[in-house]
């Protein structure tokens, strides 16, 4: 695109109605929905490049993407205009900003922050249905947090890597992993530069095995060290996972 203007978009969405972030043939995607809104706005096709390819059913409060447009929009007006064409879809552009012509939302990210939400109570979910994992069995959150610390650092995460993962290496570095409770709400907060396919949901599912007393913290460490997908616990459902923030260098 000649004399294109690049913009950075921050995006919130409810993933329940989508087949994931990435455009695909078998269902509506978040990427496709935003691209259709931009097409309706500008009359030109543009690709929205996301920082993370969230799976079907996964939500975001801080997904980041970049897009090239022929016109140099005022960022505030661009945000408002795209949102006007997204009415009826559970997607919102929460911020828009001009970006350097070489800014890349995926490649330039230095850290991604995910939140996994569990509601730990006997009663079924009403307001949080489809937006959290309902867990009736009491969870020992302290044991979960203790176990999670074995995952922090650089490891071979083959145990927590989906069989369809296309990453070249199972090695990843987790910067932090915190599990905490506020009332019935249990939050699993994990940060890293990048993650393997379904890594967060795989780790959370195994941590819940610790929380309900099926595993000890040492069992989770042993599962990690085995580097064997067969040692992973049940994978947590997509509905509880949120991409909450993507960090970039200050420059």
mmCIF file of N, CA, C and O in Angstrom, residues 140-221:
data_model
loop_
_atom_site.group_PDB
_atom_site.id
_atom_site.type_symbol
_atom_site.label_atom_id
_atom_site.label_comp_id
_atom_site.label_asym_id
_atom_site.label_seq_id
_atom_site.Cartn_x
_atom_site.Cartn_y
_atom_site.Cartn_z
ATOM 1 N N UNK A 140 -7.790 -25.450 46.884
ATOM 2 C CA UNK A 140 -6.725 -24.984 47.764
ATOM 3 C C UNK A 140 -5.835 -24.054 46.942
ATOM 4 O O UNK A 140 -4.924 -24.505 46.240
ATOM 5 N N UNK A 141 -6.139 -22.775 46.999
ATOM 6 C CA UNK A 141 -5.460 -21.802 46.145
ATOM 7 C C UNK A 141 -4.001 -21.649 46.547
ATOM 8 O O UNK A 141 -3.132 -21.430 45.693
ATOM 9 N N UNK A 142 -3.712 -21.769 47.831
ATOM 10 C CA UNK A 142 -2.322 -21.668 48.282
ATOM 11 C C UNK A 142 -1.472 -22.774 47.659
ATOM 12 O O UNK A 142 -0.335 -22.534 47.220
ATOM 13 N N UNK A 143 -2.003 -24.000 47.626
ATOM 14 C CA UNK A 143 -1.269 -25.108 47.011
ATOM 15 C C UNK A 143 -1.104 -24.884 45.510
ATOM 16 O O UNK A 143 -0.055 -25.207 44.940
ATOM 17 N N UNK A 144 -2.129 -24.324 44.867
ATOM 18 C CA UNK A 144 -2.043 -24.030 43.438
ATOM 19 C C UNK A 144 -0.948 -23.006 43.162
ATOM 20 O O UNK A 144 -0.159 -23.154 42.226
ATOM 21 N N UNK A 145 -0.898 -21.956 43.975
ATOM 22 C CA UNK A 145 0.128 -20.927 43.781
ATOM 23 C C UNK A 145 1.524 -21.499 44.002
ATOM 24 O O UNK A 145 2.458 -21.215 43.232
ATOM 25 N N UNK A 146 1.659 -22.318 45.048
ATOM 26 C CA UNK A 146 2.959 -22.945 45.314
ATOM 27 C C UNK A 146 3.398 -23.798 44.128
ATOM 28 O O UNK A 146 4.552 -23.716 43.678
ATOM 29 N N UNK A 147 2.487 -24.594 43.599
ATOM 30 C CA UNK A 147 2.813 -25.462 42.468
ATOM 31 C C UNK A 147 3.174 -24.651 41.234
ATOM 32 O O UNK A 147 4.075 -25.017 40.468
ATOM 33 N N UNK A 148 2.489 -23.535 41.031
ATOM 34 C CA UNK A 148 2.707 -22.722 39.835
ATOM 35 C C UNK A 148 4.111 -22.155 39.766
ATOM 36 O O UNK A 148 4.623 -21.877 38.672
ATOM 37 N N UNK A 149 4.764 -21.994 40.921
ATOM 38 C CA UNK A 149 6.102 -21.399 40.912
ATOM 39 C C UNK A 149 7.124 -22.305 40.230
ATOM 40 O O UNK A 149 8.160 -21.824 39.749
ATOM 41 N N UNK A 150 6.842 -23.614 40.162
ATOM 42 C CA UNK A 150 7.745 -24.527 39.452
ATOM 43 C C UNK A 150 7.745 -24.256 37.957
ATOM 44 O O UNK A 150 8.685 -24.646 37.250
ATOM 45 N N UNK A 151 6.707 -23.584 37.469
ATOM 46 C CA UNK A 151 6.582 -23.303 36.038
ATOM 47 C C UNK A 151 7.294 -22.019 35.629
ATOM 48 O O UNK A 151 7.521 -21.795 34.433
ATOM 49 N N UNK A 152 7.638 -21.177 36.617
ATOM 50 C CA UNK A 152 8.283 -19.908 36.319
ATOM 51 C C UNK A 152 9.740 -20.156 35.909
ATOM 52 O O UNK A 152 10.432 -21.006 36.474
ATOM 53 N N UNK A 153 10.186 -19.435 34.896
ATOM 54 C CA UNK A 153 11.533 -19.608 34.380
ATOM 55 C C UNK A 153 11.504 -20.252 33.002
ATOM 56 O O UNK A 153 10.441 -20.423 32.398
ATOM 57 N N UNK A 154 12.684 -20.607 32.510
ATOM 58 C CA UNK A 154 12.799 -21.206 31.178
ATOM 59 C C UNK A 154 12.754 -22.724 31.289
ATOM 60 O O UNK A 154 13.563 -23.329 32.013
ATOM 61 N N UNK A 155 11.819 -23.341 30.569
ATOM 62 C CA UNK A 155 11.630 -24.787 30.643
ATOM 63 C C UNK A 155 11.219 -25.339 29.285
ATOM 64 O O UNK A 155 10.758 -24.598 28.404
ATOM 65 N N UNK A 156 11.345 -26.637 29.153
ATOM 66 C CA UNK A 156 10.720 -27.379 28.060
ATOM 67 C C UNK A 156 9.278 -27.641 28.488
ATOM 68 O O UNK A 156 9.031 -28.397 29.418
ATOM 69 N N UNK A 157 8.338 -26.982 27.821
ATOM 70 C CA UNK A 157 6.923 -27.085 28.202
ATOM 71 C C UNK A 157 6.164 -28.102 27.340
ATOM 72 O O UNK A 157 4.957 -27.937 27.114
ATOM 73 N N UNK A 158 6.831 -29.142 26.887
ATOM 74 C CA UNK A 158 6.170 -30.149 26.049
ATOM 75 C C UNK A 158 4.940 -30.741 26.727
ATOM 76 O O UNK A 158 3.942 -31.058 26.068
ATOM 77 N N UNK A 159 4.984 -30.900 28.056
ATOM 78 C CA UNK A 159 3.839 -31.456 28.787
ATOM 79 C C UNK A 159 2.602 -30.584 28.612
ATOM 80 O O UNK A 159 1.479 -31.098 28.561
ATOM 81 N N UNK A 160 2.800 -29.290 28.508
ATOM 82 C CA UNK A 160 1.678 -28.346 28.452
ATOM 83 C C UNK A 160 1.514 -27.734 27.061
ATOM 84 O O UNK A 160 0.965 -26.644 26.908
ATOM 85 N N UNK A 161 1.951 -28.488 26.055
ATOM 86 C CA UNK A 161 1.896 -28.037 24.660
ATOM 87 C C UNK A 161 0.877 -28.869 23.899
ATOM 88 O O UNK A 161 0.944 -30.096 23.896
ATOM 89 N N UNK A 162 -0.064 -28.214 23.240
ATOM 90 C CA UNK A 162 -1.073 -28.933 22.464
ATOM 91 C C UNK A 162 -0.419 -29.735 21.336
ATOM 92 O O UNK A 162 0.582 -29.307 20.755
ATOM 93 N N UNK A 163 -0.997 -30.889 21.030
ATOM 94 C CA UNK A 163 -0.411 -31.764 20.005
ATOM 95 C C UNK A 163 -0.397 -31.109 18.629
ATOM 96 O O UNK A 163 0.385 -31.502 17.765
ATOM 97 N N UNK A 164 -1.252 -30.097 18.415
ATOM 98 C CA UNK A 164 -1.299 -29.410 17.131
ATOM 99 C C UNK A 164 -0.443 -28.147 17.100
ATOM 100 O O UNK A 164 -0.466 -27.400 16.121
ATOM 101 N N UNK A 165 0.318 -27.915 18.153
ATOM 102 C CA UNK A 165 1.156 -26.711 18.229
ATOM 103 C C UNK A 165 2.180 -26.705 17.105
ATOM 104 O O UNK A 165 2.850 -27.713 16.853
ATOM 105 N N UNK A 166 2.322 -25.561 16.446
ATOM 106 C CA UNK A 166 3.234 -25.441 15.303
ATOM 107 C C UNK A 166 4.527 -24.701 15.645
ATOM 108 O O UNK A 166 5.335 -24.417 14.756
ATOM 109 N N UNK A 167 4.741 -24.398 16.916
ATOM 110 C CA UNK A 167 5.972 -23.699 17.312
ATOM 111 C C UNK A 167 7.185 -24.580 17.037
ATOM 112 O O UNK A 167 7.125 -25.811 17.141
ATOM 113 N N UNK A 168 8.291 -23.938 16.690
ATOM 114 C CA UNK A 168 9.510 -24.676 16.374
ATOM 115 C C UNK A 168 10.141 -25.336 17.586
ATOM 116 O O UNK A 168 10.840 -26.344 17.450
ATOM 117 N N UNK A 169 9.921 -24.768 18.763
ATOM 118 C CA UNK A 169 10.553 -25.280 19.976
ATOM 119 C C UNK A 169 9.567 -25.269 21.138
ATOM 120 O O UNK A 169 8.746 -24.351 21.245
ATOM 121 N N UNK A 170 9.646 -26.260 22.054
ATOM 122 C CA UNK A 170 8.795 -26.259 23.248
ATOM 123 C C UNK A 170 9.374 -25.413 24.376
ATOM 124 O O UNK A 170 8.779 -25.323 25.447
ATOM 125 N N UNK A 171 10.536 -24.797 24.160
ATOM 126 C CA UNK A 171 11.166 -23.980 25.196
ATOM 127 C C UNK A 171 10.489 -22.612 25.288
ATOM 128 O O UNK A 171 10.347 -21.919 24.284
ATOM 129 N N UNK A 172 10.082 -22.251 26.486
ATOM 130 C CA UNK A 172 9.498 -20.946 26.738
ATOM 131 C C UNK A 172 9.939 -20.479 28.119
ATOM 132 O O UNK A 172 10.315 -21.292 28.973
ATOM 133 N N UNK A 173 9.878 -19.163 28.339
ATOM 134 C CA UNK A 173 10.246 -18.586 29.628
ATOM 135 C C UNK A 173 9.042 -17.887 30.231
ATOM 136 O O UNK A 173 8.546 -16.901 29.660
ATOM 137 N N UNK A 174 8.548 -18.391 31.352
ATOM 138 C CA UNK A 174 7.465 -17.726 32.076
ATOM 139 C C UNK A 174 8.073 -16.713 33.034
ATOM 140 O O UNK A 174 8.950 -17.044 33.834
ATOM 141 N N UNK A 175 7.606 -15.477 32.960
ATOM 142 C CA UNK A 175 8.109 -14.423 33.832
ATOM 143 C C UNK A 175 7.466 -14.469 35.209
ATOM 144 O O UNK A 175 8.115 -14.176 36.218
ATOM 145 N N UNK A 176 6.196 -14.824 35.272
ATOM 146 C CA UNK A 176 5.494 -14.889 36.556
ATOM 147 C C UNK A 176 4.238 -15.733 36.413
ATOM 148 O O UNK A 176 3.692 -15.862 35.312
ATOM 149 N N UNK A 177 3.808 -16.300 37.546
ATOM 150 C CA UNK A 177 2.566 -17.074 37.581
ATOM 151 C C UNK A 177 2.002 -16.920 38.990
ATOM 152 O O UNK A 177 2.583 -17.401 39.956
ATOM 153 N N UNK A 178 0.881 -16.234 39.086
ATOM 154 C CA UNK A 178 0.264 -15.954 40.379
ATOM 155 C C UNK A 178 -1.138 -16.535 40.414
ATOM 156 O O UNK A 178 -1.908 -16.342 39.466
ATOM 157 N N UNK A 179 -1.462 -17.234 41.512
ATOM 158 C CA UNK A 179 -2.816 -17.751 41.721
ATOM 159 C C UNK A 179 -3.332 -17.142 43.018
ATOM 160 O O UNK A 179 -2.678 -17.245 44.064
ATOM 161 N N UNK A 180 -4.480 -16.489 42.964
ATOM 162 C CA UNK A 180 -5.012 -15.828 44.162
ATOM 163 C C UNK A 180 -6.531 -15.913 44.178
ATOM 164 O O UNK A 180 -7.177 -16.146 43.148
ATOM 165 N N UNK A 181 -7.077 -15.727 45.371
ATOM 166 C CA UNK A 181 -8.528 -15.795 45.561
ATOM 167 C C UNK A 181 -9.054 -14.482 46.113
ATOM 168 O O UNK A 181 -8.433 -13.868 46.985
ATOM 169 N N UNK A 182 -10.221 -14.076 45.600
ATOM 170 C CA UNK A 182 -11.002 -12.989 46.178
ATOM 171 C C UNK A 182 -12.435 -13.481 46.263
ATOM 172 O O UNK A 182 -13.150 -13.519 45.249
ATOM 173 N N UNK A 183 -12.852 -13.893 47.443
ATOM 174 C CA UNK A 183 -14.175 -14.479 47.591
ATOM 175 C C UNK A 183 -14.269 -15.786 46.823
ATOM 176 O O UNK A 183 -13.443 -16.687 46.984
ATOM 177 N N UNK A 184 -15.268 -15.888 45.946
ATOM 178 C CA UNK A 184 -15.426 -17.091 45.121
ATOM 179 C C UNK A 184 -14.555 -17.060 43.872
ATOM 180 O O UNK A 184 -14.475 -18.054 43.146
ATOM 181 N N UNK A 185 -13.921 -15.937 43.588
ATOM 182 C CA UNK A 185 -13.168 -15.773 42.351
ATOM 183 C C UNK A 185 -11.703 -16.168 42.531
ATOM 184 O O UNK A 185 -11.016 -15.617 43.402
ATOM 185 N N UNK A 186 -11.256 -17.104 41.715
ATOM 186 C CA UNK A 186 -9.867 -17.537 41.713
ATOM 187 C C UNK A 186 -9.248 -17.070 40.398
ATOM 188 O O UNK A 186 -9.763 -17.372 39.318
ATOM 189 N N UNK A 187 -8.170 -16.300 40.510
ATOM 190 C CA UNK A 187 -7.502 -15.752 39.329
ATOM 191 C C UNK A 187 -6.141 -16.400 39.160
ATOM 192 O O UNK A 187 -5.358 -16.471 40.103
ATOM 193 N N UNK A 188 -5.866 -16.861 37.946
ATOM 194 C CA UNK A 188 -4.555 -17.374 37.575
ATOM 195 C C UNK A 188 -3.961 -16.376 36.594
ATOM 196 O O UNK A 188 -4.479 -16.225 35.481
ATOM 197 N N UNK A 189 -2.903 -15.676 37.000
ATOM 198 C CA UNK A 189 -2.318 -14.606 36.200
ATOM 199 C C UNK A 189 -0.916 -15.020 35.770
ATOM 200 O O UNK A 189 -0.057 -15.277 36.611
ATOM 201 N N UNK A 190 -0.701 -15.087 34.470
ATOM 202 C CA UNK A 190 0.573 -15.595 33.951
ATOM 203 C C UNK A 190 1.100 -14.668 32.867
ATOM 204 O O UNK A 190 0.331 -14.154 32.051
ATOM 205 N N UNK A 191 2.418 -14.449 32.881
ATOM 206 C CA UNK A 191 3.049 -13.530 31.935
ATOM 207 C C UNK A 191 4.283 -14.166 31.307
ATOM 208 O O UNK A 191 5.045 -14.865 31.983
ATOM 209 N N UNK A 192 4.467 -13.907 30.022
ATOM 210 C CA UNK A 192 5.637 -14.383 29.286
ATOM 211 C C UNK A 192 5.718 -13.628 27.977
ATOM 212 O O UNK A 192 4.739 -13.010 27.540
ATOM 213 N N UNK A 193 6.869 -13.697 27.350
ATOM 214 C CA UNK A 193 7.002 -13.071 26.026
ATOM 215 C C UNK A 193 6.093 -13.770 25.020
ATOM 216 O O UNK A 193 5.445 -13.127 24.184
ATOM 217 N N UNK A 194 6.068 -15.106 25.081
ATOM 218 C CA UNK A 194 5.220 -15.869 24.167
ATOM 219 C C UNK A 194 4.836 -17.190 24.823
ATOM 220 O O UNK A 194 5.483 -17.637 25.770
ATOM 221 N N UNK A 195 3.780 -17.796 24.283
ATOM 222 C CA UNK A 195 3.261 -19.044 24.821
ATOM 223 C C UNK A 195 3.082 -20.059 23.693
ATOM 224 O O UNK A 195 2.894 -19.695 22.527
ATOM 225 N N UNK A 196 3.092 -21.324 24.072
ATOM 226 C CA UNK A 196 2.772 -22.394 23.138
ATOM 227 C C UNK A 196 1.259 -22.501 22.998
ATOM 228 O O UNK A 196 0.493 -21.962 23.804
ATOM 229 N N UNK A 197 0.819 -23.239 21.973
ATOM 230 C CA UNK A 197 -0.609 -23.399 21.726
ATOM 231 C C UNK A 197 -1.282 -24.096 22.911
ATOM 232 O O UNK A 197 -0.882 -25.181 23.310
ATOM 233 N N UNK A 198 -2.266 -23.439 23.492
ATOM 234 C CA UNK A 198 -3.038 -23.915 24.634
ATOM 235 C C UNK A 198 -2.194 -24.172 25.878
ATOM 236 O O UNK A 198 -2.588 -24.919 26.765
ATOM 237 N N UNK A 199 -1.049 -23.516 25.960
ATOM 238 C CA UNK A 199 -0.184 -23.712 27.119
ATOM 239 C C UNK A 199 -0.842 -23.242 28.409
ATOM 240 O O UNK A 199 -0.787 -23.939 29.434
ATOM 241 N N UNK A 200 -1.444 -22.054 28.390
ATOM 242 C CA UNK A 200 -2.035 -21.523 29.621
ATOM 243 C C UNK A 200 -3.167 -22.420 30.098
ATOM 244 O O UNK A 200 -3.227 -22.787 31.285
ATOM 245 N N UNK A 201 -4.059 -22.810 29.219
ATOM 246 C CA UNK A 201 -5.178 -23.669 29.613
ATOM 247 C C UNK A 201 -4.692 -25.032 30.103
ATOM 248 O O UNK A 201 -5.281 -25.616 31.021
ATOM 249 N N UNK A 202 -3.611 -25.537 29.515
ATOM 250 C CA UNK A 202 -3.055 -26.819 29.955
ATOM 251 C C UNK A 202 -2.461 -26.700 31.354
ATOM 252 O O UNK A 202 -2.655 -27.580 32.209
ATOM 253 N N UNK A 203 -1.751 -25.601 31.610
ATOM 254 C CA UNK A 203 -1.160 -25.405 32.932
ATOM 255 C C UNK A 203 -2.243 -25.201 33.993
ATOM 256 O O UNK A 203 -2.161 -25.778 35.090
ATOM 257 N N UNK A 204 -3.258 -24.407 33.672
ATOM 258 C CA UNK A 204 -4.319 -24.153 34.644
ATOM 259 C C UNK A 204 -5.070 -25.442 34.964
ATOM 260 O O UNK A 204 -5.380 -25.729 36.136
ATOM 261 N N UNK A 205 -5.363 -26.254 33.956
ATOM 262 C CA UNK A 205 -6.055 -27.514 34.205
ATOM 263 C C UNK A 205 -5.272 -28.409 35.148
ATOM 264 O O UNK A 205 -5.852 -29.064 36.037
ATOM 265 N N UNK A 206 -3.958 -28.437 35.000
ATOM 266 C CA UNK A 206 -3.118 -29.236 35.891
ATOM 267 C C UNK A 206 -3.054 -28.625 37.286
ATOM 268 O O UNK A 206 -3.019 -29.354 38.287
ATOM 269 N N UNK A 207 -3.039 -27.302 37.375
ATOM 270 C CA UNK A 207 -3.055 -26.655 38.681
ATOM 271 C C UNK A 207 -4.347 -26.935 39.440
ATOM 272 O O UNK A 207 -4.341 -27.049 40.675
ATOM 273 N N UNK A 208 -5.441 -27.042 38.728
ATOM 274 C CA UNK A 208 -6.706 -27.384 39.384
ATOM 275 C C UNK A 208 -6.639 -28.796 39.973
ATOM 276 O O UNK A 208 -7.226 -29.063 41.035
ATOM 277 N N UNK A 209 -5.905 -29.696 39.338
ATOM 278 C CA UNK A 209 -5.699 -31.022 39.923
ATOM 279 C C UNK A 209 -5.007 -30.909 41.282
ATOM 280 O O UNK A 209 -5.294 -31.658 42.215
ATOM 281 N N UNK A 210 -4.090 -29.943 41.391
ATOM 282 C CA UNK A 210 -3.459 -29.670 42.685
ATOM 283 C C UNK A 210 -4.481 -29.073 43.641
ATOM 284 O O UNK A 210 -4.576 -29.463 44.819
ATOM 285 N N UNK A 211 -5.282 -28.145 43.145
ATOM 286 C CA UNK A 211 -6.250 -27.449 43.989
ATOM 287 C C UNK A 211 -7.289 -28.351 44.616
ATOM 288 O O UNK A 211 -7.722 -28.119 45.755
ATOM 289 N N UNK A 212 -7.709 -29.402 43.886
ATOM 290 C CA UNK A 212 -8.725 -30.309 44.430
ATOM 291 C C UNK A 212 -8.112 -31.477 45.192
ATOM 292 O O UNK A 212 -8.830 -32.334 45.707
ATOM 293 N N UNK A 213 -6.780 -31.529 45.258
ATOM 294 C CA UNK A 213 -6.116 -32.552 46.046
ATOM 295 C C UNK A 213 -5.742 -33.829 45.318
ATOM 296 O O UNK A 213 -5.224 -34.764 45.930
ATOM 297 N N UNK A 214 -5.962 -33.877 43.999
ATOM 298 C CA UNK A 214 -5.572 -35.067 43.237
ATOM 299 C C UNK A 214 -4.057 -35.130 43.045
ATOM 300 O O UNK A 214 -3.485 -36.219 42.987
ATOM 301 N N UNK A 215 -3.438 -33.963 42.883
ATOM 302 C CA UNK A 215 -1.991 -33.856 42.731
ATOM 303 C C UNK A 215 -1.424 -33.068 43.901
ATOM 304 O O UNK A 215 -2.101 -32.214 44.484
ATOM 305 N N UNK A 216 -0.157 -33.325 44.215
ATOM 306 C CA UNK A 216 0.615 -32.479 45.109
ATOM 307 C C UNK A 216 1.409 -31.492 44.242
ATOM 308 O O UNK A 216 1.612 -31.747 43.053
ATOM 309 N N UNK A 217 1.873 -30.405 44.824
ATOM 310 C CA UNK A 217 2.730 -29.513 44.038
ATOM 311 C C UNK A 217 3.909 -30.235 43.395
ATOM 312 O O UNK A 217 4.287 -29.922 42.260
ATOM 313 N N UNK A 218 4.455 -31.218 44.084
ATOM 314 C CA UNK A 218 5.582 -31.977 43.527
ATOM 315 C C UNK A 218 5.175 -32.760 42.287
ATOM 316 O O UNK A 218 6.005 -33.008 41.403
ATOM 317 N N UNK A 219 3.909 -33.167 42.218
ATOM 318 C CA UNK A 219 3.440 -33.904 41.041
ATOM 319 C C UNK A 219 3.416 -33.013 39.806
ATOM 320 O O UNK A 219 3.693 -33.471 38.695
ATOM 321 N N UNK A 220 3.077 -31.744 39.991
ATOM 322 C CA UNK A 220 3.077 -30.837 38.850
ATOM 323 C C UNK A 220 4.500 -30.594 38.365
ATOM 324 O O UNK A 220 4.750 -30.577 37.164
ATOM 325 N N UNK A 221 5.431 -30.432 39.302
ATOM 326 C CA UNK A 221 6.831 -30.264 38.908
ATOM 327 C C UNK A 221 7.317 -31.501 38.140
ATOM 328 O O UNK A 221 8.004 -31.377 37.119
#
